[in-house]
Coordinates of C-alpha atoms in Angstrom, one line a residue:
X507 CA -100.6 6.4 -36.8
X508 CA -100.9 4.2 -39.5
X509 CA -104.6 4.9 -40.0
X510 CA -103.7 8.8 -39.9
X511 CA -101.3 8.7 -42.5
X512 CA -103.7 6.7 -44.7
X513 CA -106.8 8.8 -44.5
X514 CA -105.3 12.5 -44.1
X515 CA -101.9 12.3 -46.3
X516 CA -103.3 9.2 -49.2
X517 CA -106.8 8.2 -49.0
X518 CA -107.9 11.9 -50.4
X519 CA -110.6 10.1 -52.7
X520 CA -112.4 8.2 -50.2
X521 CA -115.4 9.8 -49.5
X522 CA -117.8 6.7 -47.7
X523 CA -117.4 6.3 -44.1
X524 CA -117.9 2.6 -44.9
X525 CA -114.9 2.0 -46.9
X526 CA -112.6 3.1 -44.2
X527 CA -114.6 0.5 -41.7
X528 CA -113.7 -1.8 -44.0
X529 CA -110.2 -1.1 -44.3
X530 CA -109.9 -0.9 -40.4
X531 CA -111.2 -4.2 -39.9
X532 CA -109.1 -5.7 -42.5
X533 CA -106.0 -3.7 -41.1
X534 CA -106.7 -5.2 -37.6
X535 CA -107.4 -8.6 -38.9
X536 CA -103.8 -8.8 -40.4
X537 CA -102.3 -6.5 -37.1
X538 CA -103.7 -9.3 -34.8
X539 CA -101.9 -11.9 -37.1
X540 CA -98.9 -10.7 -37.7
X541 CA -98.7 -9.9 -33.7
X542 CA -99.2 -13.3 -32.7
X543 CA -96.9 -14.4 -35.5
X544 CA -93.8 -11.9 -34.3
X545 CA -94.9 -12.6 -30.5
X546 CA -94.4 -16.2 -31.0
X547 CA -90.9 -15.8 -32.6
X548 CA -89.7 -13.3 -30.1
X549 CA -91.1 -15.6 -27.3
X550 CA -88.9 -18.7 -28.9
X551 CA -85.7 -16.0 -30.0
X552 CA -85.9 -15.7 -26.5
X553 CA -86.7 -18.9 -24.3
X554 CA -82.8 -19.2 -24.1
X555 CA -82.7 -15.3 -22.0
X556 CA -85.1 -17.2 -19.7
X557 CA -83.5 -20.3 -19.1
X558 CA -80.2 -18.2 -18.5
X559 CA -82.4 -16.6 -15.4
X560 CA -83.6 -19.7 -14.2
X561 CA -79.7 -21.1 -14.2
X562 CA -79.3 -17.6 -12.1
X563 CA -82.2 -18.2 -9.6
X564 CA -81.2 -21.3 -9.2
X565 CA -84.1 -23.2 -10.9
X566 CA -81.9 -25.0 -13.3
X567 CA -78.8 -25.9 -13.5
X568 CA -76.5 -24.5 -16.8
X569 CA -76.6 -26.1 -19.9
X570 CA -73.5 -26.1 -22.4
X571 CA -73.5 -22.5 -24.3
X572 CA -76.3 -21.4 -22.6
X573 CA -74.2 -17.7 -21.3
X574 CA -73.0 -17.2 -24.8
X575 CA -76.3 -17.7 -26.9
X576 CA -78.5 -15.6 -23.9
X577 CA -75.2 -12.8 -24.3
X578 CA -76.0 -12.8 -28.1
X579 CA -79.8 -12.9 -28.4
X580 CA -80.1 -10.0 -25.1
X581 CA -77.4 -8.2 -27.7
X582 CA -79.5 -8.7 -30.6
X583 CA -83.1 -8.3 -29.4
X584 CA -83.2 -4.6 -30.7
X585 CA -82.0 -5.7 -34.1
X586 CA -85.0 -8.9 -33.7
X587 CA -87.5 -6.2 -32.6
X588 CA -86.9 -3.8 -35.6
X589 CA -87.1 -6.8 -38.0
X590 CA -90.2 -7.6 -37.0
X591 CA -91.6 -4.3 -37.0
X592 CA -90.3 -3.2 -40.7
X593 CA -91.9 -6.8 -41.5
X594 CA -95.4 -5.6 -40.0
X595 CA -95.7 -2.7 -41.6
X596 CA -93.8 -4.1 -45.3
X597 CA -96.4 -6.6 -45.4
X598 CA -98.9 -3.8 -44.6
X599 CA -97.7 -1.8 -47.4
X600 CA -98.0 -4.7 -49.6
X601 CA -101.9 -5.9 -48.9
X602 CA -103.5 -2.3 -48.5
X603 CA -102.6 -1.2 -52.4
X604 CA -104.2 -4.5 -53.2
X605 CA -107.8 -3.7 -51.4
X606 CA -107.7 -0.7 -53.6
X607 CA -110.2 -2.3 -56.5
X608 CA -112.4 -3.9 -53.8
X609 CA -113.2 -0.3 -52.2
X610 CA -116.4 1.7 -53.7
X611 CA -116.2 5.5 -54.3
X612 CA -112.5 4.9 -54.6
X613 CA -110.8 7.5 -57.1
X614 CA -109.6 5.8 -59.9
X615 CA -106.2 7.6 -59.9
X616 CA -103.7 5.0 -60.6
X617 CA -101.1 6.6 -58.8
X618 CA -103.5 6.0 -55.5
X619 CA -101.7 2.5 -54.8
X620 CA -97.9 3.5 -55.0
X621 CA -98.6 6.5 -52.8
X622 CA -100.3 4.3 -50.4
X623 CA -97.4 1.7 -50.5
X624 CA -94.7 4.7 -49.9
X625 CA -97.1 6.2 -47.3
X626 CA -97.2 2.9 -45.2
X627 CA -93.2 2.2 -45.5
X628 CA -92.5 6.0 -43.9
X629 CA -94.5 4.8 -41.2
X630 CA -93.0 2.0 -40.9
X631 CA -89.8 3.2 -40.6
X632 CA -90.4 6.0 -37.9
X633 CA -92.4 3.4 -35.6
X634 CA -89.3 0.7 -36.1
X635 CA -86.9 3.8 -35.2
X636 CA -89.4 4.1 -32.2
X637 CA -89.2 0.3 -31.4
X638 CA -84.9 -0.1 -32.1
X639 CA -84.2 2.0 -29.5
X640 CA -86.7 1.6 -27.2
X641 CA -85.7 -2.2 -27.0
X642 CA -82.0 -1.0 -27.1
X643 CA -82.6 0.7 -23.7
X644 CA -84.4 -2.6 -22.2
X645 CA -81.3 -4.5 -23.7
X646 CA -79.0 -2.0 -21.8
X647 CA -80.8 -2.5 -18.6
X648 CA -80.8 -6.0 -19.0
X649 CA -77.7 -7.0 -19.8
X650 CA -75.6 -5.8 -16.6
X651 CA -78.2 -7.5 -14.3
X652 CA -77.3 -10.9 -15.8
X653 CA -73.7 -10.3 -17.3
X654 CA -72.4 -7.6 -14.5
X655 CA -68.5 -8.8 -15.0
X656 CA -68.6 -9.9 -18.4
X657 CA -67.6 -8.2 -21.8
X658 CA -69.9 -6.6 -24.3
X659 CA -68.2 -6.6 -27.0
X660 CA -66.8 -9.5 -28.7
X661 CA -69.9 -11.6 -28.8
X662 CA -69.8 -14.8 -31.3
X663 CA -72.6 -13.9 -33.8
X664 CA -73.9 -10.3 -32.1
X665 CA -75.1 -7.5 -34.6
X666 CA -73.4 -4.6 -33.9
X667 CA -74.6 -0.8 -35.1
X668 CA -71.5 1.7 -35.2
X669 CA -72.1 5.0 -33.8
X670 CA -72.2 6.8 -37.3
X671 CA -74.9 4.2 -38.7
X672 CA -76.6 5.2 -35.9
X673 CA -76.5 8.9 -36.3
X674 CA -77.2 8.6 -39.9
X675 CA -80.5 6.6 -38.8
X676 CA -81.6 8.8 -36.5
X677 CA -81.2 12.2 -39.0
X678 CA -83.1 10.3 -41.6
X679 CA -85.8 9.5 -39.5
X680 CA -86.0 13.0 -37.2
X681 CA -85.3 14.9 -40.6
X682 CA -85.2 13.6 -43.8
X683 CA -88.8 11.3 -43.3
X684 CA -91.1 13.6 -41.8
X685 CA -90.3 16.5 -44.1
X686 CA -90.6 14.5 -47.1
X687 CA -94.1 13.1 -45.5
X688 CA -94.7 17.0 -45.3
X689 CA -93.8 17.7 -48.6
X690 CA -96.2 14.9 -50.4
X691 CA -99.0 16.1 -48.0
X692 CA -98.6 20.0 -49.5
X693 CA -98.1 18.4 -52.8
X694 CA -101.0 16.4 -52.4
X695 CA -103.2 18.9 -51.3
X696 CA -102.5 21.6 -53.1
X697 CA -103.4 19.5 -56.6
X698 CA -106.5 18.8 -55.2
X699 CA -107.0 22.2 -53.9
X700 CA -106.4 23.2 -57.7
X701 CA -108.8 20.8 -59.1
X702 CA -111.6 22.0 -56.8
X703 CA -113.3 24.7 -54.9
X704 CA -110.1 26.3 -53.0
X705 CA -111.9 28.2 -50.4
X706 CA -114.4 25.1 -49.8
X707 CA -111.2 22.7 -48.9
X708 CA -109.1 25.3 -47.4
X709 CA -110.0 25.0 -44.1
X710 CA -109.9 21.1 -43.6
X711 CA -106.7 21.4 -45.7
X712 CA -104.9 23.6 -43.2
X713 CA -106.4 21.7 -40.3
X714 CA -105.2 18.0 -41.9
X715 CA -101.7 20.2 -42.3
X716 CA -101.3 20.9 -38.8
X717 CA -102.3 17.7 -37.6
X718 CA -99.6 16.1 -39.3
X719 CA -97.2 18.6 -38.8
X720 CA -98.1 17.5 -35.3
X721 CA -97.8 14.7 -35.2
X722 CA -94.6 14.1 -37.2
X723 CA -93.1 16.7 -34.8
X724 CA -94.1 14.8 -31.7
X725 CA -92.8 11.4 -33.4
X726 CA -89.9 13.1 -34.5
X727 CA -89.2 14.0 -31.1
X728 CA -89.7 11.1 -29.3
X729 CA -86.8 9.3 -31.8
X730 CA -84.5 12.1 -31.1
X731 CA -84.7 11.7 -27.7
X732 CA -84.6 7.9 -28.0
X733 CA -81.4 8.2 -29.8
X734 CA -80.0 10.7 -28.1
X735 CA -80.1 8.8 -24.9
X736 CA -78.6 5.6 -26.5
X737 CA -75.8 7.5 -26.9
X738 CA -75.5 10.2 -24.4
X739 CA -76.5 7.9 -21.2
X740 CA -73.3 5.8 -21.6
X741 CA -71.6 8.9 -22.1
X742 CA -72.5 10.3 -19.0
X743 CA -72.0 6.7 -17.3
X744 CA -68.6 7.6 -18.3
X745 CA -68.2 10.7 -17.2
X746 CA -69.1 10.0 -14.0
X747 CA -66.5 7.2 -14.0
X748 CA -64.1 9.5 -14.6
X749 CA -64.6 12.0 -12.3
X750 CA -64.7 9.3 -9.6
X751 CA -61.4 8.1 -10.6
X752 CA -59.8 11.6 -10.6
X753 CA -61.3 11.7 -7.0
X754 CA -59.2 8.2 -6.3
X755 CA -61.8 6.0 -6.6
X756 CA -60.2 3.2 -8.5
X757 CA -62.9 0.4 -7.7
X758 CA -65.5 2.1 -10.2
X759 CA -66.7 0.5 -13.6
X760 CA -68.1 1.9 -16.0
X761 CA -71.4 0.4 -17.2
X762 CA -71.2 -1.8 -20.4
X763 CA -74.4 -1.1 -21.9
X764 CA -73.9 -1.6 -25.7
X765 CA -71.5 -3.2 -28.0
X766 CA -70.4 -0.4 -30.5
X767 CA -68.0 2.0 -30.2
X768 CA -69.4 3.2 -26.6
X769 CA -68.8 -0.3 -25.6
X770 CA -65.0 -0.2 -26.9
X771 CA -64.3 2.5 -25.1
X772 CA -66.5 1.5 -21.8
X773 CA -64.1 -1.4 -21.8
X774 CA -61.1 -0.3 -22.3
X775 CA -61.8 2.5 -19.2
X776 CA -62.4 -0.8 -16.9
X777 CA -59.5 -2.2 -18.2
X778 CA -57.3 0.8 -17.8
X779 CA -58.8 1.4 -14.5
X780 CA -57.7 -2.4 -13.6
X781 CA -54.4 -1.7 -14.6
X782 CA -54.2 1.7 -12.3
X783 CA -55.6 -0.2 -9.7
X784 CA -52.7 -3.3 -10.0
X785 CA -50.0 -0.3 -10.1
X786 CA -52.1 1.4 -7.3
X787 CA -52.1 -2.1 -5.0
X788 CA -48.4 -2.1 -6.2
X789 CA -47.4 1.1 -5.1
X790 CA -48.9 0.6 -1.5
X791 CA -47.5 -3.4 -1.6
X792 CA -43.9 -1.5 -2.3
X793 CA -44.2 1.3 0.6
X794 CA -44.9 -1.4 3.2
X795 CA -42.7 -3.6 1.8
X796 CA -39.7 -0.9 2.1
X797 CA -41.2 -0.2 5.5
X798 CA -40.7 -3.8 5.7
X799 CA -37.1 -3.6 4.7
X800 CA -36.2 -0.4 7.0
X801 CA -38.0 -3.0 10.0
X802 CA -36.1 -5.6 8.7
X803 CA -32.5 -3.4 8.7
X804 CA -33.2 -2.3 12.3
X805 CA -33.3 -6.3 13.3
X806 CA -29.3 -6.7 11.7
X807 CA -26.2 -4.9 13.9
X808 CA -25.9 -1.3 12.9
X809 CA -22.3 -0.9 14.6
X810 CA -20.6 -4.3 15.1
X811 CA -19.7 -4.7 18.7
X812 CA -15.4 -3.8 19.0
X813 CA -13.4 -6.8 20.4
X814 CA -10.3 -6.3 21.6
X815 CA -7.7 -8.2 19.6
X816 CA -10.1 -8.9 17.0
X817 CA -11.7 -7.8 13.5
X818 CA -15.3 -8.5 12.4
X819 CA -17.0 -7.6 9.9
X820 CA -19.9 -8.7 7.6
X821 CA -22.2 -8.2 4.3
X822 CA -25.9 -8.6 3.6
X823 CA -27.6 -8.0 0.0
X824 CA -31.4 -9.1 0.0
X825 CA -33.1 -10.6 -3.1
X826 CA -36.1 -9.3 -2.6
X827 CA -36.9 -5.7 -0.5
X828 CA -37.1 -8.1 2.5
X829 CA -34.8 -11.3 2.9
X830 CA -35.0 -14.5 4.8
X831 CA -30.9 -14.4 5.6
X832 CA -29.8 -12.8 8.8
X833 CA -26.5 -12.5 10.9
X834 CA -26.0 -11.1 14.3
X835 CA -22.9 -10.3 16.3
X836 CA -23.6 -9.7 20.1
X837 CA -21.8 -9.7 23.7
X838 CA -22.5 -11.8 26.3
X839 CA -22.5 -10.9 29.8
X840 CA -18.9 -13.2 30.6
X841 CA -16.7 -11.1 28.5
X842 CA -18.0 -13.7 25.1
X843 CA -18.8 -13.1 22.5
X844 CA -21.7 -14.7 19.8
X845 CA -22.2 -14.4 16.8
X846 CA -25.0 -15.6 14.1
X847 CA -25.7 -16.1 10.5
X848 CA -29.0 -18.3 9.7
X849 CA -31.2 -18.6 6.1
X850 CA -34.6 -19.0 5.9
X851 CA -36.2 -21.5 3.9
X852 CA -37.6 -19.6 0.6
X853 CA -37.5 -15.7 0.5
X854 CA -40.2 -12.8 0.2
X855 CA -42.4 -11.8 3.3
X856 CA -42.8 -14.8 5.1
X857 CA -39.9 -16.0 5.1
X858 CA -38.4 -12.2 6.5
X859 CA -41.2 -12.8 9.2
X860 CA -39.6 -15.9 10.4
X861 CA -36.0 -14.3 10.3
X862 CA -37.1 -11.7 12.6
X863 CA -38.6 -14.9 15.0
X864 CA -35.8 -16.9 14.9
X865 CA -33.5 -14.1 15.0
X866 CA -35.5 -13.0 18.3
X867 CA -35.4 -16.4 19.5
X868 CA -31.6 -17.3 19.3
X869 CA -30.8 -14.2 20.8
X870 CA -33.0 -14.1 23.7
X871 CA -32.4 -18.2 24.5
X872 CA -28.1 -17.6 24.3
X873 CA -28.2 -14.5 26.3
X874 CA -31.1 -16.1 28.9
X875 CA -28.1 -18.6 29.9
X876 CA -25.0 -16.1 29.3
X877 CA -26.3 -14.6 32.2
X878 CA -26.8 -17.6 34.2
X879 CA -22.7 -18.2 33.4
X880 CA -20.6 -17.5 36.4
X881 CA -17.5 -18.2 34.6
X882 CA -16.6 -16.7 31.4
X883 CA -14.4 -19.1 30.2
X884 CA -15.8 -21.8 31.1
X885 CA -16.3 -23.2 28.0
X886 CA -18.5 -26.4 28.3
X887 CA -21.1 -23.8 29.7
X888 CA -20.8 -21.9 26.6
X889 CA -21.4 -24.7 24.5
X890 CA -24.4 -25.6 26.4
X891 CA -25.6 -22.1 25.6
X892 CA -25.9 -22.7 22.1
X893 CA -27.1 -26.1 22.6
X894 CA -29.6 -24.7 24.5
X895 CA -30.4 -21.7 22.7
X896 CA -30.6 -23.4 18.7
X897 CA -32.7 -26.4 20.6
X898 CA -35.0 -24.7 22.0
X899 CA -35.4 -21.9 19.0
X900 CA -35.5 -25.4 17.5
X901 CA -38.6 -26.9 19.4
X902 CA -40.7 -23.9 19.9
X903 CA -40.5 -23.2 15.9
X904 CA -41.7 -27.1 15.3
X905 CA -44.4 -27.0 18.5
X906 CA -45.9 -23.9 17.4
X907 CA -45.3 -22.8 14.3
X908 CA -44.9 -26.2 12.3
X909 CA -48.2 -26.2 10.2
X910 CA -46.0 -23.6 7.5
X911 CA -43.0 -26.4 7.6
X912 CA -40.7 -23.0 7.8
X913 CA -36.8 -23.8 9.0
X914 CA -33.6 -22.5 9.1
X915 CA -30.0 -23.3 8.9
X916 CA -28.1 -21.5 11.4
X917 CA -24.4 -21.3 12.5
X918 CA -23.9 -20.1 16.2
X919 CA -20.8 -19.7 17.7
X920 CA -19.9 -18.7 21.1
X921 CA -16.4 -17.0 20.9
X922 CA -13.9 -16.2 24.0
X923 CA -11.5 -13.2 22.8
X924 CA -9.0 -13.9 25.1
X925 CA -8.2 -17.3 24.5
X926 CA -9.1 -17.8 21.0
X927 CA -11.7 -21.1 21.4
X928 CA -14.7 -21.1 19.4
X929 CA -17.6 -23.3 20.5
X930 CA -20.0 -23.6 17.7
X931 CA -23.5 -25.8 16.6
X932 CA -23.8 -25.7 12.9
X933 CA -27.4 -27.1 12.2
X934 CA -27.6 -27.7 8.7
X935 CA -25.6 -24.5 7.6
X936 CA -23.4 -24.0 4.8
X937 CA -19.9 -25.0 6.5
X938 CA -17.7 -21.6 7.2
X939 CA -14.3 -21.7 6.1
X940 CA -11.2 -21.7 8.5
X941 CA -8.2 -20.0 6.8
X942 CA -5.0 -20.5 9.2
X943 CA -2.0 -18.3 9.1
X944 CA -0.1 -20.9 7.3
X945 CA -2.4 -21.6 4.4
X946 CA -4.5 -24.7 5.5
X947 CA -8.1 -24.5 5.4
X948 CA -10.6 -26.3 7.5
X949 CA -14.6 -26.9 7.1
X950 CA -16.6 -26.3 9.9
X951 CA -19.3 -29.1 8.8
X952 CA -22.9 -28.8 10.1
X953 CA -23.7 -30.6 13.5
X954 CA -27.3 -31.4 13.4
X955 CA -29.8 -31.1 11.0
X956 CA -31.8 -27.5 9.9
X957 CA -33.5 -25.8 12.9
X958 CA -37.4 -26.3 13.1
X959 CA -38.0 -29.3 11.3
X960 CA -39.4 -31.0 14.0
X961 CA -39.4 -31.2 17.7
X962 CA -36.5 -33.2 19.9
X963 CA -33.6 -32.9 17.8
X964 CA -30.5 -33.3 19.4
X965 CA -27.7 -31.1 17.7
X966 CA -24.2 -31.6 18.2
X967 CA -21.3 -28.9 18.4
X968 CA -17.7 -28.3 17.8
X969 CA -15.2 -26.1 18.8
X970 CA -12.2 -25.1 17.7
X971 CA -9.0 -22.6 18.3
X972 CA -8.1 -19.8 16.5
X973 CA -4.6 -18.2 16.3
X974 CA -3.4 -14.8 15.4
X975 CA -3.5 -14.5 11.8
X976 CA -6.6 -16.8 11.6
X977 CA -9.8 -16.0 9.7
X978 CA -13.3 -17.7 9.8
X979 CA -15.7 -17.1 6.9
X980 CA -19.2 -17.2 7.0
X981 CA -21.6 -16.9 4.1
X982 CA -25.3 -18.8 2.8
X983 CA -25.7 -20.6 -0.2
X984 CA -26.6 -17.3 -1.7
X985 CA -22.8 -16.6 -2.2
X986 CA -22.7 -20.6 -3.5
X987 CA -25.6 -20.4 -5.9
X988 CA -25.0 -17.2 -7.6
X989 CA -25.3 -17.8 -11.2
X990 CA -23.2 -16.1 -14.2
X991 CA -25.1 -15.6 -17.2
X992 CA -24.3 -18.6 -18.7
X993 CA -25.9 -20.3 -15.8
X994 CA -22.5 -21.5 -13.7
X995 CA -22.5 -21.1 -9.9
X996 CA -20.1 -19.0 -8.2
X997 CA -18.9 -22.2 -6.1
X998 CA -17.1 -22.1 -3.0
X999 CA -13.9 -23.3 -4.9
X1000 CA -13.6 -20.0 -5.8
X1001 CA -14.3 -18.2 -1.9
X1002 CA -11.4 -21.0 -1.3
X1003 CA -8.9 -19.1 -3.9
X1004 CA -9.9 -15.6 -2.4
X1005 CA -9.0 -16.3 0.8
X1006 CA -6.0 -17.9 -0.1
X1007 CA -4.7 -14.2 -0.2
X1008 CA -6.7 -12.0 1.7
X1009 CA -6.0 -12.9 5.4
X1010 CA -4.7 -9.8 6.1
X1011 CA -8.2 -8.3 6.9
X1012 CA -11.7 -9.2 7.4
X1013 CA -13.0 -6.5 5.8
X1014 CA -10.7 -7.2 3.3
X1015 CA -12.0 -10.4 2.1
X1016 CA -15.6 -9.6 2.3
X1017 CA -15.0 -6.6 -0.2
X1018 CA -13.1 -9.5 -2.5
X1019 CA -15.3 -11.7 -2.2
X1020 CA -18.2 -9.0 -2.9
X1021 CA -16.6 -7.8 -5.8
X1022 CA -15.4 -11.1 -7.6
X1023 CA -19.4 -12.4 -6.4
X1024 CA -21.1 -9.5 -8.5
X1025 CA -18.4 -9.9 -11.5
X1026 CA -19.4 -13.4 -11.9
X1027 CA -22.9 -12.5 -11.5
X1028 CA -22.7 -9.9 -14.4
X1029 CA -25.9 -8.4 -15.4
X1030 CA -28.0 -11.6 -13.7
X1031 CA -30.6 -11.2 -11.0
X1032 CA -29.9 -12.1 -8.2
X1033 CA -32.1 -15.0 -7.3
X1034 CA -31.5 -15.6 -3.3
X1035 CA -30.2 -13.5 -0.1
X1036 CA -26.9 -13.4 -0.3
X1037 CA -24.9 -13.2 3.5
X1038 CA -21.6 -13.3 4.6
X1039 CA -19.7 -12.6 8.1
X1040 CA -15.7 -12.7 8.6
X1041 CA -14.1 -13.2 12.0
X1042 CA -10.1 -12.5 12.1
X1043 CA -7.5 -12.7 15.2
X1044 CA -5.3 -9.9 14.6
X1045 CA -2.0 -10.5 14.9

């Protein structure tokens, strides 16, 4: 292209075949230097690409820095490419005018070397235009095969072209050049034509016309279409992004293929698509979760079981959407009744997962032997039931499930309604509060130690009797933990004063002690399950 735009558009005077051997030679001479020169420097610009692939292949292992500086030179080989190529052709434009004086049947028009020089430079900038974004599109293929997750943008010490640099590039170069080449061929050739025999040069005039309009329309085209992909692939990359995430597809990414504006935005769809994909993994975590919760519900008394002569009644606020707490209130098959209120260790799922197990457990192991129980009031085999049933919920949760170190503290007690005894195993449980009719209060102190810790624990019980007028309350450290918002703990001293006055119903005091608990609690999240069950012999 180079020679073209020498002979046809500049070297008007040269009339010996000879002279333009000579400046061929000479032209590949310096071509074939300056090529080995640039090949050398790209090949060392990029030795640290390679070793990057080798660290990738496995064929070395990763030095310090070596990611960052291969990110930066793949970002800036089209910038490293165009360099060299506006060097080549500026140093072209630089020795050619100087060969002028050398060449024989040369015109001696002193205007002959700054044409050549301007001649040389247009070139030179169409082919770097070529060169910029044809290595831009190797760059962009490049880079997600060795950086697939990583940022474009952002680089420490990457060039970056803005997208209106780029457009004002690739107008100069597709407009303004090659009609200004035009131009100072017409001009060109129409002073000559004046000088000399017009209808003797009018026919190679037109033809050397035509050829360049030619070829500057085929260069011309081949840079628009260069940098019309550089811009109009990652547009469509995105587009097709978004269609597939108006389809529901939120595992798609957009390609990150350059680090301008296009990048920016590329970017900030992956991160937006991240962000719709959290709130889309949240949306699903909360429906299962609430499915979780309705399961959970269906696990707790929906209508507490009538006793004659007596008034229960009980409270359950979870944490989280699912809860580790439980209670349970159930008859046994000798006219007894049982009745349940266990915590978890921690809260969330697994912790709900275990209430439902030991929940299942306690159940099934006190209402195994309440059918065995010939006698109703026979209370030593009552308390052997829930011996037998927190034992053995005990050993089977420490035998097989004691890799996740998950316990509980449970409170069982078996209750005969006709003549008031309780019989309970407290193992590890907040103590419930006994509230006589005359005002004393008694603790009903654990027994044994928390339920699953490990295997062969022998758990002691109590029992006590409770008159008309008396009431038993029940709760977890939920109710003893809940902080105000200056960080102090509800305490039981205070359960102690409400119950001081509220023995006239069960229902009664749990709705005080609700109240009062969500007062102190204020605007404060609530931190742990909070559970609570109240047993009263009516008068």
């Amino acid at each position: 292209m180079a020679l073209c735009v020498l002979y046809f558009v500049f070297f008007d005077s040269i009339t010996v075949a000879d002279n333009l051997s000579g400046i061929f030679y000479g032209s590949a001479g310096i071509f074939l230097f300056q090529t080995l020169i640039t090949g050398l420097a790209v090949r060392r610009w990029f030795r640290d690409v390679v070793g990057y692939m080798d660290v990738l292949n496995g064929q070395m292992q990763e030095a310090p820095g070596i990611k960052e500086i291969a990110k930066r030179k793949v970002i800036n080989l089209p910038y490293l490419s165009a360099l060299a190529t506006i060097w080549n052709w500026l140093a072209a434009s630089l020795v050619f005018p100087v060969m002028i004086p050398f060449l024989e049947n040369v015109s001696a028009d002193p205007r002959l070397p700054y044409r050549m020089f301007l001649g040389i430079l247009f070139s030179g900038v169409i082919t770097t235009s070529l060169v910029y974004f044809n290595m831009e599109l190797f760059s962009r293929e490049l880079w997600p095969k060795l950086f697939p997750n990583d940022k474009i943008t952002g680089v420490k010490g990457a060039w970056r072209m803005t997208m209106g640099t780029r457009i004002i590039i690739s107008l100069i170069v597709t407009g303004v050049l090659p009609i200004l080449m035009l131009s100072v061929v017409v001009y060109n050739k129409t002073r000559l034509m004046l000088a000399q025999d017009p209808e003797s040069l009018l026919h190679s005039q037109l033809a050397v016309i035509s050829f360049l309009l030619v070829g500057c329309t085929i260069a011309t085209l081949i840079v628009a279409r260069m940098a019309a992909r550089s811009i109009v692939v990652p547009l469509a990359n995105l587009e097709r992004a978004i269609r597939k995430v108006e389809a529901g597809d939120y595992n798609v990414r957009a390609p990150l293929v350059s680090n301008d504006e296009l990048g920016t935005v590329s970017e900030s769809f992956n991160n937006m698509i991240g962000v719709l994909r959290d709130k889309e993994r949240m949306k699903i975590m909360e429906l299962e979760m609430e499915q979780g919760r309705k399961i959970q519900q269906d696990f707790l008394p929906k209508d507490i079981p009538e006793v004659s002569g007596w008034e229960i009644d009980a409270d359950f606020h979870p944490a989280r959407q699912v809860a580790g707490d439980f209670y349970d209130v159930f008859k046994l098959p000798g006219g007894g009744v049982a009745f349940v209120i266990a915590d978890v260790c921690d809260k969330g799922v697994g912790s709900a997962l275990f209430m439902a197990l030991f929940r299942s457990l306690l159940r099934v192991y006190t209402l195994q032997l309440g059918d065995d129980c010939q006698d109703s009031h026979d209370y030593d085999t009552h308390v052997q039931n829930a011996l037998y049933a927190v034992s053995h919920t005990n050993d089977y949760i420490a035998s097989v499930h004691g890799e996740q170190g998950m316990f509980a503290t449970v409170f069982l007690g078996v209750l005969d309604p006709a003549g008031g005894m309780l019989d309970y195993v407290n193992a590890g449980h907040e103590p419930p509060i006994l509230a006589r009719k005359d005002g004393s209060q008694e603790l009903l102190n654990p027994t044994g130690p928390a339920a699953g810790l490990r295997e062969g624990i022998e758990f002691g019980h109590g029992a006590v009797t409770m008159e008309a007028g008396d009431l038993l309350y029940g709760y977890t450290d939920g109710v003893l933990d809940a902080r105000s918002p200056k960080g102090e703990a509800f305490s039981r001293k205070r359960i102690l004063s409400l119950m001081e006055g509220a023995q006239d119903s069960a229902h009664g005091l749990v709705l005080s002690v609700d109240k009062a608990l969500f007062k102190h609690m204020a605007e404060e999240p609530q931190f742990d399950d909070i559970t609570m069950i109240c047993l009263r012999r009516k008068t």
